[in-house]
PDB file of C-alpha atoms in Angstrom:
ATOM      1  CA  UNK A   1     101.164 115.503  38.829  1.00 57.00           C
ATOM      2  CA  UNK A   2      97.692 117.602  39.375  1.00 66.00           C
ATOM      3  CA  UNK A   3      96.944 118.011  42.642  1.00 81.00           C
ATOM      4  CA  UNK A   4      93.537 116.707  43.051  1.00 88.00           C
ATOM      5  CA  UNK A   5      91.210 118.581  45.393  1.00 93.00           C
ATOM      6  CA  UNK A   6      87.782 117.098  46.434  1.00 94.00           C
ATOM      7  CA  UNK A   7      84.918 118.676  44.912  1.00 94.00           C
ATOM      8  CA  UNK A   8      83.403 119.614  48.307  1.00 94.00           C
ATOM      9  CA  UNK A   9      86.458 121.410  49.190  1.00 95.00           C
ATOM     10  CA  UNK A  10      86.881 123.760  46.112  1.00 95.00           C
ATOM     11  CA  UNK A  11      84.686 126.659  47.506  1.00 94.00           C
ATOM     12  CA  UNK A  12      86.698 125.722  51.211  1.00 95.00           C
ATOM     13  CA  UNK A  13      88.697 128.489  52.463  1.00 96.00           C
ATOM     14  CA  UNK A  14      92.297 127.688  54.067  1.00 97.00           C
ATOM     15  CA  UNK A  15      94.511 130.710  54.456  1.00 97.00           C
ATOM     16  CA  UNK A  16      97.895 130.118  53.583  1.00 98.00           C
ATOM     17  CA  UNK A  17     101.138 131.859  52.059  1.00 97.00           C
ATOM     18  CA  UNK A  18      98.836 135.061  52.686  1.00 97.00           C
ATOM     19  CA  UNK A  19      96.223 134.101  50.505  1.00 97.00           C
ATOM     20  CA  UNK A  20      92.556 133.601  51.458  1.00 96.00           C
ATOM     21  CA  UNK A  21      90.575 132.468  48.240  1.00 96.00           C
ATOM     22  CA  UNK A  22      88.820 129.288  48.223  1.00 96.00           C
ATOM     23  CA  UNK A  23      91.323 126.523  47.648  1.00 96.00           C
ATOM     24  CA  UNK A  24      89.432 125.687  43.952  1.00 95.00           C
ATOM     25  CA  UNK A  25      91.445 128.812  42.708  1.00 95.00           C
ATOM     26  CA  UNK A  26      94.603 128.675  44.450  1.00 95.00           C
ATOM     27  CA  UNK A  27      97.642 127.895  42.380  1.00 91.00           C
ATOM     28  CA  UNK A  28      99.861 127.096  45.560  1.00 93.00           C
ATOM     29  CA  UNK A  29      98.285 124.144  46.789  1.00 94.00           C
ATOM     30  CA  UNK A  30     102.105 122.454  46.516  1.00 93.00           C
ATOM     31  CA  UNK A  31     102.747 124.414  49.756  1.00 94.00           C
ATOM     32  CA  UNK A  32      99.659 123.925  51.244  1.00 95.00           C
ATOM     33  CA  UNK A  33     100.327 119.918  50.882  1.00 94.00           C
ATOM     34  CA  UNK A  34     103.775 119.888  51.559  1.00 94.00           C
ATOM     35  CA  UNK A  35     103.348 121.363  55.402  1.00 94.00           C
ATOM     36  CA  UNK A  36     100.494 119.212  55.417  1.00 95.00           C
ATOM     37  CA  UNK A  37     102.552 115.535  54.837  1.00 94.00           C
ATOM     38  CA  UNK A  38     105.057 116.692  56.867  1.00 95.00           C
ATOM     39  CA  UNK A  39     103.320 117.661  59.926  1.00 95.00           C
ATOM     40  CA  UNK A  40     101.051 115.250  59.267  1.00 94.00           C
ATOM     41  CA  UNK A  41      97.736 117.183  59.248  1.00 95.00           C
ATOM     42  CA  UNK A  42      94.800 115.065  58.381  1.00 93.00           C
ATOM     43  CA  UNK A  43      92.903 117.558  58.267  1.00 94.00           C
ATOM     44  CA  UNK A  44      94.230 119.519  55.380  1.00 95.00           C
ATOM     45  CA  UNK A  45      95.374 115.893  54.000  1.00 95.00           C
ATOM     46  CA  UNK A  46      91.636 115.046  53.992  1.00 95.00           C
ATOM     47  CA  UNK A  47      91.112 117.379  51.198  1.00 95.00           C
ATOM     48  CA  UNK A  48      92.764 116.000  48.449  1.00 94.00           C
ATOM     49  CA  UNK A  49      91.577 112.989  46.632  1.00 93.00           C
ATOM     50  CA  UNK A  50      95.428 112.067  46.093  1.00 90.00           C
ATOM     51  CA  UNK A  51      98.002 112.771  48.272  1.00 91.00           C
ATOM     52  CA  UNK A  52     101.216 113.094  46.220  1.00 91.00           C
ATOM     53  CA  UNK A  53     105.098 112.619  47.679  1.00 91.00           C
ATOM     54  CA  UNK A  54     107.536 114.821  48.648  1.00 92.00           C
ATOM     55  CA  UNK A  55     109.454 114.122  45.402  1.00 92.00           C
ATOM     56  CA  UNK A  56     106.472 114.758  43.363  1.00 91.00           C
ATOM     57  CA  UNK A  57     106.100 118.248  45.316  1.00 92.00           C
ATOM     58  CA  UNK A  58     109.524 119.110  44.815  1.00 91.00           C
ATOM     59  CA  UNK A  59     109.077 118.578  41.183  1.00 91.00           C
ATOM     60  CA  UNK A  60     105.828 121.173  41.073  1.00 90.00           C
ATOM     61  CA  UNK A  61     108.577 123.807  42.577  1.00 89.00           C
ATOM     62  CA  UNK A  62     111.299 123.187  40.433  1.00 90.00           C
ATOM     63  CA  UNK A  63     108.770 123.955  37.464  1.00 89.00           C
ATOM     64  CA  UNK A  64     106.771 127.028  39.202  1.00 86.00           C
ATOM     65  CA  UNK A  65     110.585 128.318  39.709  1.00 86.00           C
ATOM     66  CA  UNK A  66     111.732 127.849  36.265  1.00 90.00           C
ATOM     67  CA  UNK A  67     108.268 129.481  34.719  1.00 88.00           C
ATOM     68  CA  UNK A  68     109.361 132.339  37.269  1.00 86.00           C
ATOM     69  CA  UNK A  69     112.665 132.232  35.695  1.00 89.00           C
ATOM     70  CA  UNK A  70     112.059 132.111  31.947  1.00 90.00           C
ATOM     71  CA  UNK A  71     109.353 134.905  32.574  1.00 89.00           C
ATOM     72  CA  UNK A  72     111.938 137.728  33.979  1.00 87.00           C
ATOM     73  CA  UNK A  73     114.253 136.459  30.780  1.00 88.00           C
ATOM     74  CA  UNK A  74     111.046 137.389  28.548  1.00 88.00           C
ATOM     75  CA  UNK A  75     111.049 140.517  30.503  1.00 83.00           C
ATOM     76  CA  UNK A  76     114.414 141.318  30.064  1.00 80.00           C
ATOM     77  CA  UNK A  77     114.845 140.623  26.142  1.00 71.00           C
ATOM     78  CA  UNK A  78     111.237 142.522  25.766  1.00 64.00           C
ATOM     79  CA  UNK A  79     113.186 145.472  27.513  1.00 56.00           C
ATOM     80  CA  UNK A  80     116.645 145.731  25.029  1.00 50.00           C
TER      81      UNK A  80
ATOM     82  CA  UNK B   1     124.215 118.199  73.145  1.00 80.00           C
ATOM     83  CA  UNK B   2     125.100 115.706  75.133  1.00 80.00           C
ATOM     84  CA  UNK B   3     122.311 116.418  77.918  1.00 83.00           C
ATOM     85  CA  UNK B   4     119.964 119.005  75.879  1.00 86.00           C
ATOM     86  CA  UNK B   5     119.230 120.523  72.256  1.00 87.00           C
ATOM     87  CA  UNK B   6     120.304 123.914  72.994  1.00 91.00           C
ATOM     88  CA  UNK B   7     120.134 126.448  70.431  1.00 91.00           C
ATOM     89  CA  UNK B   8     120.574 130.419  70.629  1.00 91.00           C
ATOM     90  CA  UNK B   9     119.079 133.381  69.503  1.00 92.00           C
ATOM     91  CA  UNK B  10     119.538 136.517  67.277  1.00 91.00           C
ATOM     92  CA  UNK B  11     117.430 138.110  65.153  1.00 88.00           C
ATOM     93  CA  UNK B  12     117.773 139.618  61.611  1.00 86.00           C
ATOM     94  CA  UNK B  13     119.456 143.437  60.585  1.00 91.00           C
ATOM     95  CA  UNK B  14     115.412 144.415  60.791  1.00 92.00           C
ATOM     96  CA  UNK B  15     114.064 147.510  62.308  1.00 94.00           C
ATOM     97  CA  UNK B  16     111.241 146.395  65.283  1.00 95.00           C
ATOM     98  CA  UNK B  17     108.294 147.975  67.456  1.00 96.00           C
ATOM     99  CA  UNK B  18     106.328 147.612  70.247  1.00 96.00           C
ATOM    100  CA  UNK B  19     102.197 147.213  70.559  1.00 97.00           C
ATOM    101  CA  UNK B  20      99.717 145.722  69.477  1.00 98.00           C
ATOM    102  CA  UNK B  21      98.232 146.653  65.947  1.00 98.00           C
ATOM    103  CA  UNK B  22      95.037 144.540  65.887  1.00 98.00           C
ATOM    104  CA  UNK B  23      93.314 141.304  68.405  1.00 98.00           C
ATOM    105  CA  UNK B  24      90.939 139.017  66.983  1.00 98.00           C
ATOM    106  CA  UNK B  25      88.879 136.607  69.182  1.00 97.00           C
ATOM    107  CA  UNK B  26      86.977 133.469  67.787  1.00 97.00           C
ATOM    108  CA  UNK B  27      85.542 130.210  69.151  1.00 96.00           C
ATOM    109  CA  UNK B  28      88.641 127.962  69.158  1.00 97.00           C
ATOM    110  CA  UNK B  29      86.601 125.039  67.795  1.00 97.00           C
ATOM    111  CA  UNK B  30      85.516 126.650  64.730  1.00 97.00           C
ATOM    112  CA  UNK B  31      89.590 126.371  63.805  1.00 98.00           C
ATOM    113  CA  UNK B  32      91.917 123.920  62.609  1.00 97.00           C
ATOM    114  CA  UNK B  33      95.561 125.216  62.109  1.00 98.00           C
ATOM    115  CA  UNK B  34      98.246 123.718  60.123  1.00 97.00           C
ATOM    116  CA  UNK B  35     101.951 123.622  61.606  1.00 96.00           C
ATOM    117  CA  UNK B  36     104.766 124.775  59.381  1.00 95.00           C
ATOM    118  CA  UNK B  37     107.594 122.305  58.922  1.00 93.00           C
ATOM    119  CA  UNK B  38     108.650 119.727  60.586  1.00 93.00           C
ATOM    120  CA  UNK B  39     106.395 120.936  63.399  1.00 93.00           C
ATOM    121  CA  UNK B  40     104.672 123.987  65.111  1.00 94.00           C
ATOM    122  CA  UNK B  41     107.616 124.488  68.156  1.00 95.00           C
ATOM    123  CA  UNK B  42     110.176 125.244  65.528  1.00 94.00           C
ATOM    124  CA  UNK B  43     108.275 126.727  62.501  1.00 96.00           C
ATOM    125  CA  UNK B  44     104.574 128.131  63.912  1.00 97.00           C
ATOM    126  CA  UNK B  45     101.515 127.669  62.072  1.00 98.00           C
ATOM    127  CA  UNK B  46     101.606 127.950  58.850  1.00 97.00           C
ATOM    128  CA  UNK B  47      97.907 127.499  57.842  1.00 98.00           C
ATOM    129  CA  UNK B  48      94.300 128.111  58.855  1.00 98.00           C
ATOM    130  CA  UNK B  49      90.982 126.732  58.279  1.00 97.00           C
ATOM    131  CA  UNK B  50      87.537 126.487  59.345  1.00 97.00           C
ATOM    132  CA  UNK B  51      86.855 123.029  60.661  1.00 97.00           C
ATOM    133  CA  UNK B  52      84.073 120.821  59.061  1.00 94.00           C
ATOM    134  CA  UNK B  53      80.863 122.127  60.324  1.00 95.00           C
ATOM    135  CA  UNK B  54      81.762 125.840  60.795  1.00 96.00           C
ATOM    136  CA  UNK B  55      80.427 128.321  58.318  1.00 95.00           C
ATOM    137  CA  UNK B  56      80.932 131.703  57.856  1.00 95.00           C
ATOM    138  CA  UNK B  57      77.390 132.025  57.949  1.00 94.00           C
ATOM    139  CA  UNK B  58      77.441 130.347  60.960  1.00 95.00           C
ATOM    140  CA  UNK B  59      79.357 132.574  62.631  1.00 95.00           C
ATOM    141  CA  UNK B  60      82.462 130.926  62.313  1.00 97.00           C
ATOM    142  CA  UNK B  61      84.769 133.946  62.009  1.00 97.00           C
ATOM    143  CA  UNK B  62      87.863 135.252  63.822  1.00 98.00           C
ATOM    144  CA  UNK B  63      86.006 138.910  64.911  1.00 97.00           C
ATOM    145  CA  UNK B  64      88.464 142.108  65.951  1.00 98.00           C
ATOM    146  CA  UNK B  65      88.229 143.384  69.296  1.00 98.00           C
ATOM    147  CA  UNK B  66      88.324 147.506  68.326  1.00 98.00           C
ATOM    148  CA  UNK B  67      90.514 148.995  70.928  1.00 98.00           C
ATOM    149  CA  UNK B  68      91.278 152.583  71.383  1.00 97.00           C
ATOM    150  CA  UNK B  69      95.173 153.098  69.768  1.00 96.00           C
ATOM    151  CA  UNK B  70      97.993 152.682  71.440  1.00 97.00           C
ATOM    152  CA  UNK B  71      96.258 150.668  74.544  1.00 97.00           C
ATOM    153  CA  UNK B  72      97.010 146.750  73.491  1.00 97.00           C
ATOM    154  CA  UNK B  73      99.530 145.045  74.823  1.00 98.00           C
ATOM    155  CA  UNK B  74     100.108 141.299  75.370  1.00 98.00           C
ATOM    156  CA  UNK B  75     102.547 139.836  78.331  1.00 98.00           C
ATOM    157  CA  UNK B  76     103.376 136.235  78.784  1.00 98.00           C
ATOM    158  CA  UNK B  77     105.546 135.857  82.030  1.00 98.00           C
ATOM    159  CA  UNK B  78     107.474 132.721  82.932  1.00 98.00           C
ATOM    160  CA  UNK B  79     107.519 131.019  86.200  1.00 98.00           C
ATOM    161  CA  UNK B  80     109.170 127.790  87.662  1.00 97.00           C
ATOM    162  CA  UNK B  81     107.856 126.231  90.878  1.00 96.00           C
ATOM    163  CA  UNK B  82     108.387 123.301  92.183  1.00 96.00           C
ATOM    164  CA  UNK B  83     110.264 122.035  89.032  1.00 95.00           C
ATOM    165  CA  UNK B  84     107.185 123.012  87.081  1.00 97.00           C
ATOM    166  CA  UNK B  85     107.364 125.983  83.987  1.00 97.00           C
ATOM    167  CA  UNK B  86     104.170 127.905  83.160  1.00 98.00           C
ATOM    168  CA  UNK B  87     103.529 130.955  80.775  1.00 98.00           C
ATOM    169  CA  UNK B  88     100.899 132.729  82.484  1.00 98.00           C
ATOM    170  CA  UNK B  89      98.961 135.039  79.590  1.00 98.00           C
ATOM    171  CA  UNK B  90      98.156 138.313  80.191  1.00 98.00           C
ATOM    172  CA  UNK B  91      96.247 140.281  77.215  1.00 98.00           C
ATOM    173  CA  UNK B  92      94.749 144.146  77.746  1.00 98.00           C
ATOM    174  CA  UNK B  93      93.157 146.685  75.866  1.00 98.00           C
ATOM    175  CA  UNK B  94      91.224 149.500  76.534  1.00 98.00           C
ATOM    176  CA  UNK B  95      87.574 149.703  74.901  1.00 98.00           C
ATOM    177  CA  UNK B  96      86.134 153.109  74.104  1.00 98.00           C
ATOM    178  CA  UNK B  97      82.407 154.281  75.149  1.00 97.00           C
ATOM    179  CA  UNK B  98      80.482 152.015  77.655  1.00 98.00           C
ATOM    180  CA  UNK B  99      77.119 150.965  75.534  1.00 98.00           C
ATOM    181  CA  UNK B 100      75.226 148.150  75.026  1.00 98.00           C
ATOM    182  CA  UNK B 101      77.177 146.393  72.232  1.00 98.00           C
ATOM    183  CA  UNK B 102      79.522 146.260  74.835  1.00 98.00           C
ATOM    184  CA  UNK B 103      77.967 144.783  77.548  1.00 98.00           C
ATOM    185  CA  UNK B 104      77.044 142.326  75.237  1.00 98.00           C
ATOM    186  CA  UNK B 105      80.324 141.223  74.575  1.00 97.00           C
ATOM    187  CA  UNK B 106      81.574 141.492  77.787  1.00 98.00           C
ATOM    188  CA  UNK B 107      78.959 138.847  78.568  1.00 97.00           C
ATOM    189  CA  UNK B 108      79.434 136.123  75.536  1.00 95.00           C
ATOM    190  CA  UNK B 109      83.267 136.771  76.874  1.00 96.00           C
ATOM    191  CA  UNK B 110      82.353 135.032  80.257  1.00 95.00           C
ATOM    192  CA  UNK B 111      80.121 132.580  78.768  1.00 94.00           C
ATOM    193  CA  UNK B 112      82.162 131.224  76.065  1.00 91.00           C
ATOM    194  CA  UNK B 113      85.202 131.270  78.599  1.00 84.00           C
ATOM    195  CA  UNK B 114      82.919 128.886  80.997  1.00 87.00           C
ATOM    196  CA  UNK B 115      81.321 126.557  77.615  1.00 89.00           C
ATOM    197  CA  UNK B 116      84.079 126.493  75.345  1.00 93.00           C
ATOM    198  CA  UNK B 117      87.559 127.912  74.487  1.00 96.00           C
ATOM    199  CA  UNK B 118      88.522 131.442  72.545  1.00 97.00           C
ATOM    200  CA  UNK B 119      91.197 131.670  70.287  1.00 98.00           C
ATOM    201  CA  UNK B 120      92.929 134.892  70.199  1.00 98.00           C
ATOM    202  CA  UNK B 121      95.179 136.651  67.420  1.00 98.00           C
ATOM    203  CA  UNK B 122      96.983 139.542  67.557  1.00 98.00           C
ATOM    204  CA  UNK B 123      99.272 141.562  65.142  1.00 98.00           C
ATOM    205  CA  UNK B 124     102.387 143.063  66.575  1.00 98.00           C
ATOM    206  CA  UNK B 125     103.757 146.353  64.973  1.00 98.00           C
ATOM    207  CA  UNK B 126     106.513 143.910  63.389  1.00 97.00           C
ATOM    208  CA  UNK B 127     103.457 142.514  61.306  1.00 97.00           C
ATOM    209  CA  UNK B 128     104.193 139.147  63.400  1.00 98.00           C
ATOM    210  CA  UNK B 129     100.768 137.017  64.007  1.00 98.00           C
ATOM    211  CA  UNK B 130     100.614 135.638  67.161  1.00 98.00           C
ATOM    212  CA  UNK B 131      98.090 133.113  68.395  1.00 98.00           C
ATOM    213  CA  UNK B 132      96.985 131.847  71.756  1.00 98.00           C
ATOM    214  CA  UNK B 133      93.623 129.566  73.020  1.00 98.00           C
ATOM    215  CA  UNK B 134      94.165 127.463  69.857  1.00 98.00           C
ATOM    216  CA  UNK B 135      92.368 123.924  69.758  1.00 98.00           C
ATOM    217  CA  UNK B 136      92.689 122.397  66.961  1.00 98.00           C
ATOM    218  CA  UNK B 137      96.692 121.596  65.642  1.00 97.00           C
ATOM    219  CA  UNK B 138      96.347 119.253  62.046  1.00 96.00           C
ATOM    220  CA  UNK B 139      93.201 118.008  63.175  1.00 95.00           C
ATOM    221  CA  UNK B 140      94.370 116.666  66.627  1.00 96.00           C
ATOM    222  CA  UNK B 141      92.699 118.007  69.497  1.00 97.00           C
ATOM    223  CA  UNK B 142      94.834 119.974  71.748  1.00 97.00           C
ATOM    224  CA  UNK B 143      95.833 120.248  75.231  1.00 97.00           C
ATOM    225  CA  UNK B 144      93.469 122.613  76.906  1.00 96.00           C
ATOM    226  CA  UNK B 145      94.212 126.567  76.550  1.00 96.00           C
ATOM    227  CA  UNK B 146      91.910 128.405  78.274  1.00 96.00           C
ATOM    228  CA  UNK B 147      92.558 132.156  78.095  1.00 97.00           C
ATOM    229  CA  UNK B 148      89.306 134.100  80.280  1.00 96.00           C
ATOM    230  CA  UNK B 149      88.367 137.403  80.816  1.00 97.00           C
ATOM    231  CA  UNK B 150      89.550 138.328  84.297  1.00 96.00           C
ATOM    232  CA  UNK B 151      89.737 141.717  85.696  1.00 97.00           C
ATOM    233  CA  UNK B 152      87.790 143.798  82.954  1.00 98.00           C
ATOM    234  CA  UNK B 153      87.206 147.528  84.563  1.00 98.00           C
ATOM    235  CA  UNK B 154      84.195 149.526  83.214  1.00 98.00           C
ATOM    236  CA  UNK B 155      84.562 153.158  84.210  1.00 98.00           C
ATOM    237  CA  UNK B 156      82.806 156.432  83.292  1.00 98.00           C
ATOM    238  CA  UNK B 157      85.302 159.033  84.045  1.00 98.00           C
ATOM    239  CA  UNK B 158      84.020 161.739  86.511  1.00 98.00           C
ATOM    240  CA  UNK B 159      85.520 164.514  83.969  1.00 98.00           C
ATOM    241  CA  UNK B 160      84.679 165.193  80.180  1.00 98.00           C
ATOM    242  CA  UNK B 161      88.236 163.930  79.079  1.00 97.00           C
ATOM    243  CA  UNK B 162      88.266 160.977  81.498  1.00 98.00           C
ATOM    244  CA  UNK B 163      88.254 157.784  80.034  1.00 98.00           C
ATOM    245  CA  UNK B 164      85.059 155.966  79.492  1.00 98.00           C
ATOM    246  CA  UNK B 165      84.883 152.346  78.797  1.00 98.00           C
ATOM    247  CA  UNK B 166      86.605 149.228  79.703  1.00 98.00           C
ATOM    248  CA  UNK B 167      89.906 148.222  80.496  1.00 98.00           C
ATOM    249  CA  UNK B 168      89.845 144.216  78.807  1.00 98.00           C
ATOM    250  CA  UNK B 169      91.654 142.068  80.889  1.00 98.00           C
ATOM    251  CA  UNK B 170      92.228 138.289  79.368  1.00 98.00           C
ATOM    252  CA  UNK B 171      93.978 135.731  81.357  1.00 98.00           C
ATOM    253  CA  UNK B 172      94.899 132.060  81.338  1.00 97.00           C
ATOM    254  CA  UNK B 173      98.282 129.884  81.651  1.00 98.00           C
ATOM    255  CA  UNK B 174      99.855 127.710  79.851  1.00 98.00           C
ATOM    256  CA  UNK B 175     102.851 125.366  79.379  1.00 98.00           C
ATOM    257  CA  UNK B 176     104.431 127.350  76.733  1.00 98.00           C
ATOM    258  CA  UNK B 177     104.919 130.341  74.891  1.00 98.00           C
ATOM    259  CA  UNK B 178     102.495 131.659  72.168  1.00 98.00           C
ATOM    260  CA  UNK B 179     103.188 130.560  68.570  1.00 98.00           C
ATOM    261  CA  UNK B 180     103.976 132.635  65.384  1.00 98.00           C
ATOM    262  CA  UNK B 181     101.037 132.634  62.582  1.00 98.00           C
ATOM    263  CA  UNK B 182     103.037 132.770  59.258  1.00 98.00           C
ATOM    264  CA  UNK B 183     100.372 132.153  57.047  1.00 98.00           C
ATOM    265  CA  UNK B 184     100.266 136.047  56.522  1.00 98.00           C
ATOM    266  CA  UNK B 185      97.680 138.944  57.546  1.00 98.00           C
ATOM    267  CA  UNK B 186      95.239 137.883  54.245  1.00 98.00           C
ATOM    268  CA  UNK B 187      94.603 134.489  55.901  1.00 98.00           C
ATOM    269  CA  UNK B 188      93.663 136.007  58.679  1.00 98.00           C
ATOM    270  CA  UNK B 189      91.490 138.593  56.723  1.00 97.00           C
ATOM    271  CA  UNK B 190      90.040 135.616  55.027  1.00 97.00           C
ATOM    272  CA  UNK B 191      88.613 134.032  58.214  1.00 97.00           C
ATOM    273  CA  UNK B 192      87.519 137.445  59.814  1.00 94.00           C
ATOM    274  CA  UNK B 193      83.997 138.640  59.443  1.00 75.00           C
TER     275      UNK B 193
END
């Protein structure tokens, strides 16, 4: 699922997982959300046009892990 | 368990240090802070952001206090009485050359202290965030956390190599120790001016 920021907030700045761009390009908005719907921060919820679940979240980790993954295999093979 | 959640401490095979690296001050309603999970008490804050409203150009920005090195330090002391805790705050730091600029501050100090609420940050020699004065927790307002300057000391010296400046003195209590910022130093950076 995207994660679909309001148009308003794409120049906003939140600082999070010591980063301080605006959130419009921020690739870790998945973290940003999850604290968000768990500690139930409407402020940071407010943001997003769509809030998605947990599960969905989870999901966006697995695959930002796995990219992680296949990229120091690439590195590796490159290396031999 | 069966009366209260106890838990214990220890801490991780990590070197540590004492003092204060850097303090930042800002207008505690210009902030909105995001609690890591499940909630701030056992994970800090993991997130900050200008609140609807405040602009950087605006003034809206988490400004450091410039202290002379090796002179910040931060205490928070614990107290029961009468079956009541309280963390009373104690913040110093020593501010080189008497001038204007720092009159001036001194001043907005005791006025925003009386109109409003400061937050204050500071970065231990760990490279732990602390903050204190803090409003704004996921959007909900609060309980109050006033932390005011009290005690400030301007001296000249009466030598060449005495000190000259003042000796920052920020107070205020509280019903609880201050929380850990984890959202890292370049979140911080991000809201400074």
């Amino acid at each position: 699922m995207l994660l679909k920021l309001k148009d308003e907030f794409k120049n906003h700045v939140v600082g999070f997982n010591n980063d301080g761009r605006p959130l419009g390009q921020r690739n870790d908005l998945h973290i940003l959300l999850e604290n968000a719907i768990l500690t139930n921060s409407t402020y940071i919820l407010g943001m997003f046009d769509e809030i998605p679940t947990l599960e969905e979240i989870k999901a966006i980790r697995e695959k930002e892990f796995q990219q992680k993954q296949n990229a120091k295999k690439a590195g590796r093979t490159s290396g031999t | 368990m069966l009366q209260v959640s106890v838990i214990g401490y220890s801490q991780a095979c990590e070197s540590n240090s004492g003092g204060i690296s850097r303090i930042w001050v800002g207008d505690a309603a210009d902030f909105d802070l995001t609690a890591g999970a499940p909630n701030a008490e056992e994970a800090g804050y993991s997130a900050i952001a200008r609140r609807a409203g405040a602009t950087h150009a605006g003034g809206a920005d988490l400004f450091e206090v410039v202290f002379r090195d090796e002179s910040g330090n931060v205490q928070v002391t614990q107290s029961v009485e009468e079956g009541s805790a309280q963390w009373a705050y104690n913040l110093q730091a020593s501010l080189l050359r008497n001038q204007q600029i720092q009159s001036r501050f001194l001043i907005k100090l005791d006025t925003a202290s009386i109109c409003g609420q400061l937050l204050w940050v500071w970065e231990d020699y760990n490279g732990k965030i602390f903050m204190a004065g803090e409003m704004y927790v996921g959007g909900a307002l609060q309980r109050k956390f006033k932390l005011r300057q009290n005690g400030s000391v301007m001296s000249w010296g009466q030598t060449l190599n005495n000190f000259n400046g003042t000796n920052l003195q920020i107070q205020g209590n509280y019903f609880r120790p201050p929380y850990e910022f984890t959202g890292g130093i370049l979140a911080i950076q991000a809201m400074q001016v």
